[in-house]
Coordinates of C-alpha atoms and ligand atoms in Angstrom, one line a residue:
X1 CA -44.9 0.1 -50.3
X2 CA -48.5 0.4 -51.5
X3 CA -49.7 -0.8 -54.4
X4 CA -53.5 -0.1 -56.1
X5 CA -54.3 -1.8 -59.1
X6 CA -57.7 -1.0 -61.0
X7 CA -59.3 -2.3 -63.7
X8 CA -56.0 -4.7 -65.5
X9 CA -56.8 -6.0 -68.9
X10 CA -53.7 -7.8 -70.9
X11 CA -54.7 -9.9 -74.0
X12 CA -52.0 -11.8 -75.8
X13 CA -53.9 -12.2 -79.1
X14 CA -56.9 -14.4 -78.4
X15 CA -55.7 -15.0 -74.9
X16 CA -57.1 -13.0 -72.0
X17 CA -54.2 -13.2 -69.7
X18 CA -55.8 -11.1 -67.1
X19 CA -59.6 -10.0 -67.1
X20 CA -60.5 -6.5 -65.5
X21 CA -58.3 -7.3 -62.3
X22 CA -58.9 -4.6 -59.4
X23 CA -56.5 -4.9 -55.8
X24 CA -55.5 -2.7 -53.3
X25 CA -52.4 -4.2 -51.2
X26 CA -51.4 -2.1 -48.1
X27 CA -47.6 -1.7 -47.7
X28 CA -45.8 -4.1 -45.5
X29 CA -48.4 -7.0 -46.3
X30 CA -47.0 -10.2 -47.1
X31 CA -49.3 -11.5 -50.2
X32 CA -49.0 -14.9 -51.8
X33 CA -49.9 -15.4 -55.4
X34 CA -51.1 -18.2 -56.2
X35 CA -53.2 -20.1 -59.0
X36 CA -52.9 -22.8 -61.9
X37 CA -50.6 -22.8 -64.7
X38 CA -51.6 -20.2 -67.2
X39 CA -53.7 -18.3 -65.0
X40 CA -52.1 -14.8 -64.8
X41 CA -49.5 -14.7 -62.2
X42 CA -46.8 -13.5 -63.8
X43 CA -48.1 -11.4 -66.4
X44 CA -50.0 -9.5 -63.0
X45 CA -46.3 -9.1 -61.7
X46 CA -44.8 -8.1 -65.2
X47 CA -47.6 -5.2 -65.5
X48 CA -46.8 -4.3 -61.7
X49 CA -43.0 -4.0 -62.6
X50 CA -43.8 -1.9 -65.9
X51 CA -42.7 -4.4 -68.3
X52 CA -45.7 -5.1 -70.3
X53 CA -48.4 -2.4 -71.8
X54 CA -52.1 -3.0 -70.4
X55 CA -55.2 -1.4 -69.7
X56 CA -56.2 -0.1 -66.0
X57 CA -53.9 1.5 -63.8
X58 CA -51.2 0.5 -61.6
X59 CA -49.5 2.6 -59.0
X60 CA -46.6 1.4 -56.7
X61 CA -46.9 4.0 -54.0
X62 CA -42.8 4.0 -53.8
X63 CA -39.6 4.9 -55.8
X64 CA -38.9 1.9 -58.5
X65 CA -35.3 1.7 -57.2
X66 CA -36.7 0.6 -54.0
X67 CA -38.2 -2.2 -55.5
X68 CA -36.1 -6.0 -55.9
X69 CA -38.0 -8.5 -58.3
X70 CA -36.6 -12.3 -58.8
X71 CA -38.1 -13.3 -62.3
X72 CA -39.6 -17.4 -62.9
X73 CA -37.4 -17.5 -65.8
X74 CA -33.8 -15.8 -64.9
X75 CA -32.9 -13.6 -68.0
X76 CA -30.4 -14.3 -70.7
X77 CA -27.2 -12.5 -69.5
X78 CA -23.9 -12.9 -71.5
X79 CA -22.6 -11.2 -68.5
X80 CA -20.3 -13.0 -65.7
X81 CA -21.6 -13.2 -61.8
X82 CA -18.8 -10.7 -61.2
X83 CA -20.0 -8.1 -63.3
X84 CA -23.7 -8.6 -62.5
X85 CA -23.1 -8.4 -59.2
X86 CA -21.1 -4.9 -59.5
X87 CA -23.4 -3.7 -61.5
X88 CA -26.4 -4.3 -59.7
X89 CA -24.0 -3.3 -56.0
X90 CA -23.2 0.0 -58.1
X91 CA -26.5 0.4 -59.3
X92 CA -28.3 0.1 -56.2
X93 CA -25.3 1.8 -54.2
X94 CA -25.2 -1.6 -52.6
X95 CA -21.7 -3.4 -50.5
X96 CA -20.6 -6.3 -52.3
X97 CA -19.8 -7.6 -49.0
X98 CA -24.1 -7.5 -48.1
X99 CA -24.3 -9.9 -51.5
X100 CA -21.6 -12.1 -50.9
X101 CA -23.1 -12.8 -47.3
X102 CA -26.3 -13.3 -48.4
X103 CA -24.9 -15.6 -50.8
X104 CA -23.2 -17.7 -48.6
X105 CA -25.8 -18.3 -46.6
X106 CA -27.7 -19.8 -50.0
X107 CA -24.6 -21.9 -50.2
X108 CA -23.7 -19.9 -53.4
X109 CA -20.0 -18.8 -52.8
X110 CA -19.0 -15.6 -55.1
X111 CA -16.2 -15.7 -55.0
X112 CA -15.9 -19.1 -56.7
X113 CA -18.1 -17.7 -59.7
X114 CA -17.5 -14.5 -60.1
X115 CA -15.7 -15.4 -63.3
X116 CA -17.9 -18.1 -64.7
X117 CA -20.7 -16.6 -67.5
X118 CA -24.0 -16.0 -65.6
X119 CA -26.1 -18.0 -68.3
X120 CA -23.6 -20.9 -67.8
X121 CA -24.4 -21.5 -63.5
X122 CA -27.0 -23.9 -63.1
X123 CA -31.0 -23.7 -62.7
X124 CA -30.7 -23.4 -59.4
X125 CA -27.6 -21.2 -58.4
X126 CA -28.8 -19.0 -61.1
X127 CA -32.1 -18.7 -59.1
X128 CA -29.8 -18.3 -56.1
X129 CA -28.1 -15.3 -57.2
X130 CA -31.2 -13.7 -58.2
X131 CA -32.7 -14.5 -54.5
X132 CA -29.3 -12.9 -53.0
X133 CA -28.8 -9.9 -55.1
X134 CA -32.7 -8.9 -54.3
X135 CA -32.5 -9.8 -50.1
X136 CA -29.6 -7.9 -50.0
X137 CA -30.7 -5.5 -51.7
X138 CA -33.2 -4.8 -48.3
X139 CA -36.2 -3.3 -50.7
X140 CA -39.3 -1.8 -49.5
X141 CA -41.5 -4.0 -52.1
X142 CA -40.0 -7.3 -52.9
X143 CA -41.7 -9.8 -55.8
X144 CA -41.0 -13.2 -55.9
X145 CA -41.8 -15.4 -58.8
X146 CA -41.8 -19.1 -57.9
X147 CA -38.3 -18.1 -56.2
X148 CA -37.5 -21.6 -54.9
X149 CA -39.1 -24.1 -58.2
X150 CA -35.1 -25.0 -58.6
X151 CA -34.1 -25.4 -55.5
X152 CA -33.2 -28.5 -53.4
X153 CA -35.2 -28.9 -50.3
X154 CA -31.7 -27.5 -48.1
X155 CA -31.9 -24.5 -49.9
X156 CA -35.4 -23.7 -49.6
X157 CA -35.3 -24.3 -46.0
X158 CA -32.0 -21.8 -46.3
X159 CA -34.1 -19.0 -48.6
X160 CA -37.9 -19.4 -45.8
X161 CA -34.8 -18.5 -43.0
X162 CA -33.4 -15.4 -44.9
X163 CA -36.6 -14.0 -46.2
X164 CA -38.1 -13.9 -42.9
X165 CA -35.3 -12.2 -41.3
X166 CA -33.8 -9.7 -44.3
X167 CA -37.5 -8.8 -45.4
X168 CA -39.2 -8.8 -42.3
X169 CA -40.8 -5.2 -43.0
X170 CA -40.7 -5.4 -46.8
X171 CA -44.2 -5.7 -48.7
X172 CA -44.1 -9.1 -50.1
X173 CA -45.5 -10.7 -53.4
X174 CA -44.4 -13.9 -53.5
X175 CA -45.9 -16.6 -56.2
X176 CA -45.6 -19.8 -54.8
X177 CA -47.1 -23.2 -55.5
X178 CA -45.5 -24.5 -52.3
X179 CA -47.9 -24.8 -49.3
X180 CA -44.5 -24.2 -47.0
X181 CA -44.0 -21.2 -48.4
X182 CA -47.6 -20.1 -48.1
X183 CA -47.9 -20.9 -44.3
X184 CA -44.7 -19.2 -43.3
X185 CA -44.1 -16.6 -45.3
X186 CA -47.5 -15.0 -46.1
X187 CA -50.6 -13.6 -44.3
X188 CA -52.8 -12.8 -47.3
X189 CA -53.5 -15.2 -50.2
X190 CA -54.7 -13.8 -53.7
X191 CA -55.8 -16.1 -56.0
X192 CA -56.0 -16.1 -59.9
X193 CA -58.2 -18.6 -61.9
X194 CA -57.9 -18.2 -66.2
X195 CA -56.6 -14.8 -65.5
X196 CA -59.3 -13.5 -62.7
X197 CA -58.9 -13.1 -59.1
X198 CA -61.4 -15.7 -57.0
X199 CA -60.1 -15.4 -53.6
X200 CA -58.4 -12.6 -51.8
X201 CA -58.0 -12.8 -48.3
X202 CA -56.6 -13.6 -44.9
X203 CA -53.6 -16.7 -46.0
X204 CA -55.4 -19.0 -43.3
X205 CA -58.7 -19.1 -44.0
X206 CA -57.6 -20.1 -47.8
X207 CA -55.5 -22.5 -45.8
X208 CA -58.2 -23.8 -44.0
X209 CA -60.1 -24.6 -46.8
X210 CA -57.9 -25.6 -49.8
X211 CA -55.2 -27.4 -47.8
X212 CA -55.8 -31.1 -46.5
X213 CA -53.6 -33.9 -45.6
X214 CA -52.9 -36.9 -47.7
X215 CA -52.2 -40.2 -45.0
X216 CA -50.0 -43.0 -46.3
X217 CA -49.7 -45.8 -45.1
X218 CA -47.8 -49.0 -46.1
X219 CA -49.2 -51.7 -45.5
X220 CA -47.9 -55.7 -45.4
X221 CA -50.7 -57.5 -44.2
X222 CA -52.9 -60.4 -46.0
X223 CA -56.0 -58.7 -46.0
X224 CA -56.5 -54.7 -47.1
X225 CA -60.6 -54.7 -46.7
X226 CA -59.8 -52.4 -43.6
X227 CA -58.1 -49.8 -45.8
X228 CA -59.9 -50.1 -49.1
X229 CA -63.5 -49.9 -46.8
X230 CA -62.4 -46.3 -45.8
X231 CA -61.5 -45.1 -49.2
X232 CA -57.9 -45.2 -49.3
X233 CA -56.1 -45.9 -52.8
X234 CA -54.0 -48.8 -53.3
X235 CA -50.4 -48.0 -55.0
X236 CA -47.1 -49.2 -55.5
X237 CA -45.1 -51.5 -53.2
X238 CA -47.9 -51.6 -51.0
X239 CA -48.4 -47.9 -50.3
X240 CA -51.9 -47.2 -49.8
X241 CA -53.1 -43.0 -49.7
X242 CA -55.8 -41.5 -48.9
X243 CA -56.7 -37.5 -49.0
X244 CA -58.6 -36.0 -45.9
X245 CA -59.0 -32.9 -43.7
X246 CA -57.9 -32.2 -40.4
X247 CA -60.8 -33.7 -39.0
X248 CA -60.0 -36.5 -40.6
X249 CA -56.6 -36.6 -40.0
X250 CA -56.9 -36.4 -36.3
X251 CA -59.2 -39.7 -36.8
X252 CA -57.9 -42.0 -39.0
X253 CA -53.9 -41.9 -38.4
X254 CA -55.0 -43.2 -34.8
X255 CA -57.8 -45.0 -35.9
X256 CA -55.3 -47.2 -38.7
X257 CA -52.9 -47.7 -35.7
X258 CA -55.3 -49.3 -33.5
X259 CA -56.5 -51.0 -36.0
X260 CA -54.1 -52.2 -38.5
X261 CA -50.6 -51.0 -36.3
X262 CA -49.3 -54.0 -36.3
X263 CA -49.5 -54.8 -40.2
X264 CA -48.4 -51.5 -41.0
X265 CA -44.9 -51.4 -42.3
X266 CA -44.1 -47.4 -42.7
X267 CA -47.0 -44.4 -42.3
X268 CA -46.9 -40.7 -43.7
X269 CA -48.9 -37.8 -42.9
X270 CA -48.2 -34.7 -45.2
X271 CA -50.2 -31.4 -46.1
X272 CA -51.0 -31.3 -49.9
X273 CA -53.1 -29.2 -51.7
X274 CA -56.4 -30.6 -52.3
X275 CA -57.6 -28.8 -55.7
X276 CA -54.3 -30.4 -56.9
X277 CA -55.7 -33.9 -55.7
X278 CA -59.6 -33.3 -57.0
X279 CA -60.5 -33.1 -53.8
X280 CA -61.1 -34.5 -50.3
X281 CA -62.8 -38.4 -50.1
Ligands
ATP1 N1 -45.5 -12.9 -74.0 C1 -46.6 -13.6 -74.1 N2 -47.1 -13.8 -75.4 C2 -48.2 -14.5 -75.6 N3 -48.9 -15.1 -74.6 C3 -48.5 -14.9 -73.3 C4 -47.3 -14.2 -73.0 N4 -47.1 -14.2 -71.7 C5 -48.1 -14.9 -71.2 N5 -48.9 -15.4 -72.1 C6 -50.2 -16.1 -71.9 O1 -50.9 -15.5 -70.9 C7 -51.5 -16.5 -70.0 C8 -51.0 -16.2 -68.6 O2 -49.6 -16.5 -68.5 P1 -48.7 -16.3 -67.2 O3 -47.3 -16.6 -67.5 O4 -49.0 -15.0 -66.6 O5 -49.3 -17.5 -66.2 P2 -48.8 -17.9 -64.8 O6 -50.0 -17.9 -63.9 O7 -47.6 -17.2 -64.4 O8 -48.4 -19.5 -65.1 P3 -47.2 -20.4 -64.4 O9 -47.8 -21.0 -63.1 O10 -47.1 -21.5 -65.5 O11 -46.0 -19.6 -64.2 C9 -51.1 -17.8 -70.6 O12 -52.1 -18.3 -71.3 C10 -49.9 -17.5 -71.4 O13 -49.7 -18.4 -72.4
MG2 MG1 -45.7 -17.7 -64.0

């Protein structure tokens, strides 16, 4: 499902939530939104989904009922997960059966809940329910708002597996602060800064230039000269980190080891994103 946005404005009072914001984004792509706290995302998403007034124009190229969005926040429902789920299975002329096995494979069993109050399920098996009811739901545009920021790292794994096989030819919004998420779920990246957009494009180069690796090493030597002379940070219980790029990943994990292997008590190497960090050292 298409969608063309042109010239979005939303103020909230003295804040400009989003400044003149103009995107075309072809159906079937997979687009990540990303950006800082407070910078826009999901007010762009709310004025995508018709839920806030604006100025500019947006156009889904599609029918809304094809369209499954999984709020940050999950609403306020004195409703049970029984009745939800009927009425979003009748609503959507959905099986219950689709739901429930979607479900299941979130580790969320139905039939357990289907009496318990929605607003009474935890953080995170609300956010599962949400994520279940919208994959099974098999829409031509799905939207994603920070889908997995309550979810253990099991289920995450459990939702990148389901996504990429029940939403394989879905267009895909999907506002993430999770590099994971980013790498294997997305090919475009659009980024939002205080409300306007400052990068959109192809998901790697973005990834290529934003995403670095932070080494740790733990070291229980006598002497740390050799680690503090190439910049790395001392911290707790004698972890010492340091941020680099690829490059310098590919040089200094080997280059510690040969030098320092032997006084080295643990070592990890993890992709972080580096405007989080301040920056690569
Ligand atoms: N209903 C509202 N009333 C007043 N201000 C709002 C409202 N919704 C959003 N804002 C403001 O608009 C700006 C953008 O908020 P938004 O929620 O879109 O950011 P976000 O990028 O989704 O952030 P986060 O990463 O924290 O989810 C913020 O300054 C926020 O305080
Ligand atoms: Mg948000």
């Amino acid at each position: 499902m298409r969608i063309g946005l042109t010239h979005i404005g939303k103020r909230f009072g003295k804040v400009d939530a989003l400044r003149d914001i103009t995107l075309e984004i072809p159906s079937g792509a997979k687009v990540a939104l990303i950006g800082p706290n407070g910078s826009g995302k999901t007010t762009l998403i709310r004025v995508l989904m018709g839920l806030v007034d604006h100025r500019g124009q947006a156009v889904l190229g599609g029918e809304r009922r094809d369209v499954a969005y999984v709020p940050q926040v999950a609403p306020h429902m004195t409703a049970s997960v029984g009745e939800l789920v009927r009425a979003i299975c009748d609503l959507r002329g959905l099986p219950r059966k689709r739901v429930e096995d979607v479900a299941r494979r979130l580790d969320l069993p139905l039939d357990e809940l289907a009496r318990r109050e929605f607003r009474a399920l935890s953080g995170g098996s609300k956010q599962k329910l949400l994520i279940a009811l919208a994959l099974a739901t098999r829409p031509g545009l799905l939207i994603l708002d920070e889908p997995t920021a309550s979810l253990d790292a099991d289920a995450r794994g459990r939702f990148l597996l389901l996504q990429r096989e029940l939403a394989a030819d879905a267009t895909l919004i999907l506002c993430s602060h999770r590099l994971e998420e980013i790498r294997s779920l997305v090919d475009h990246v659009i980024a939002l800064e205080d409300g306007a957009v400052v990068y959109d494009g192809p998901a790697s180069e973005y990834l290529a230039r934003r995403v670095g690796t932070l080494v740790e090493v733990r070291f229980r030597g006598e002497d740390p000269s050799w680690l503090r002379d190439r910049g790395f940070a001392a911290g707790v219980d004698g972890w010492w980190s340091k941020a680099v790029d690829r490059a310098g990943k590919l040089e200094l994990v080997p280059a510690a080891i040969r030098a320092r292997g032997a006084e080295l008590a643990d070592l990890s190497v993890r992709d972080v994103d580096l405007v989080e960090l301040g920056g690569v050292s």
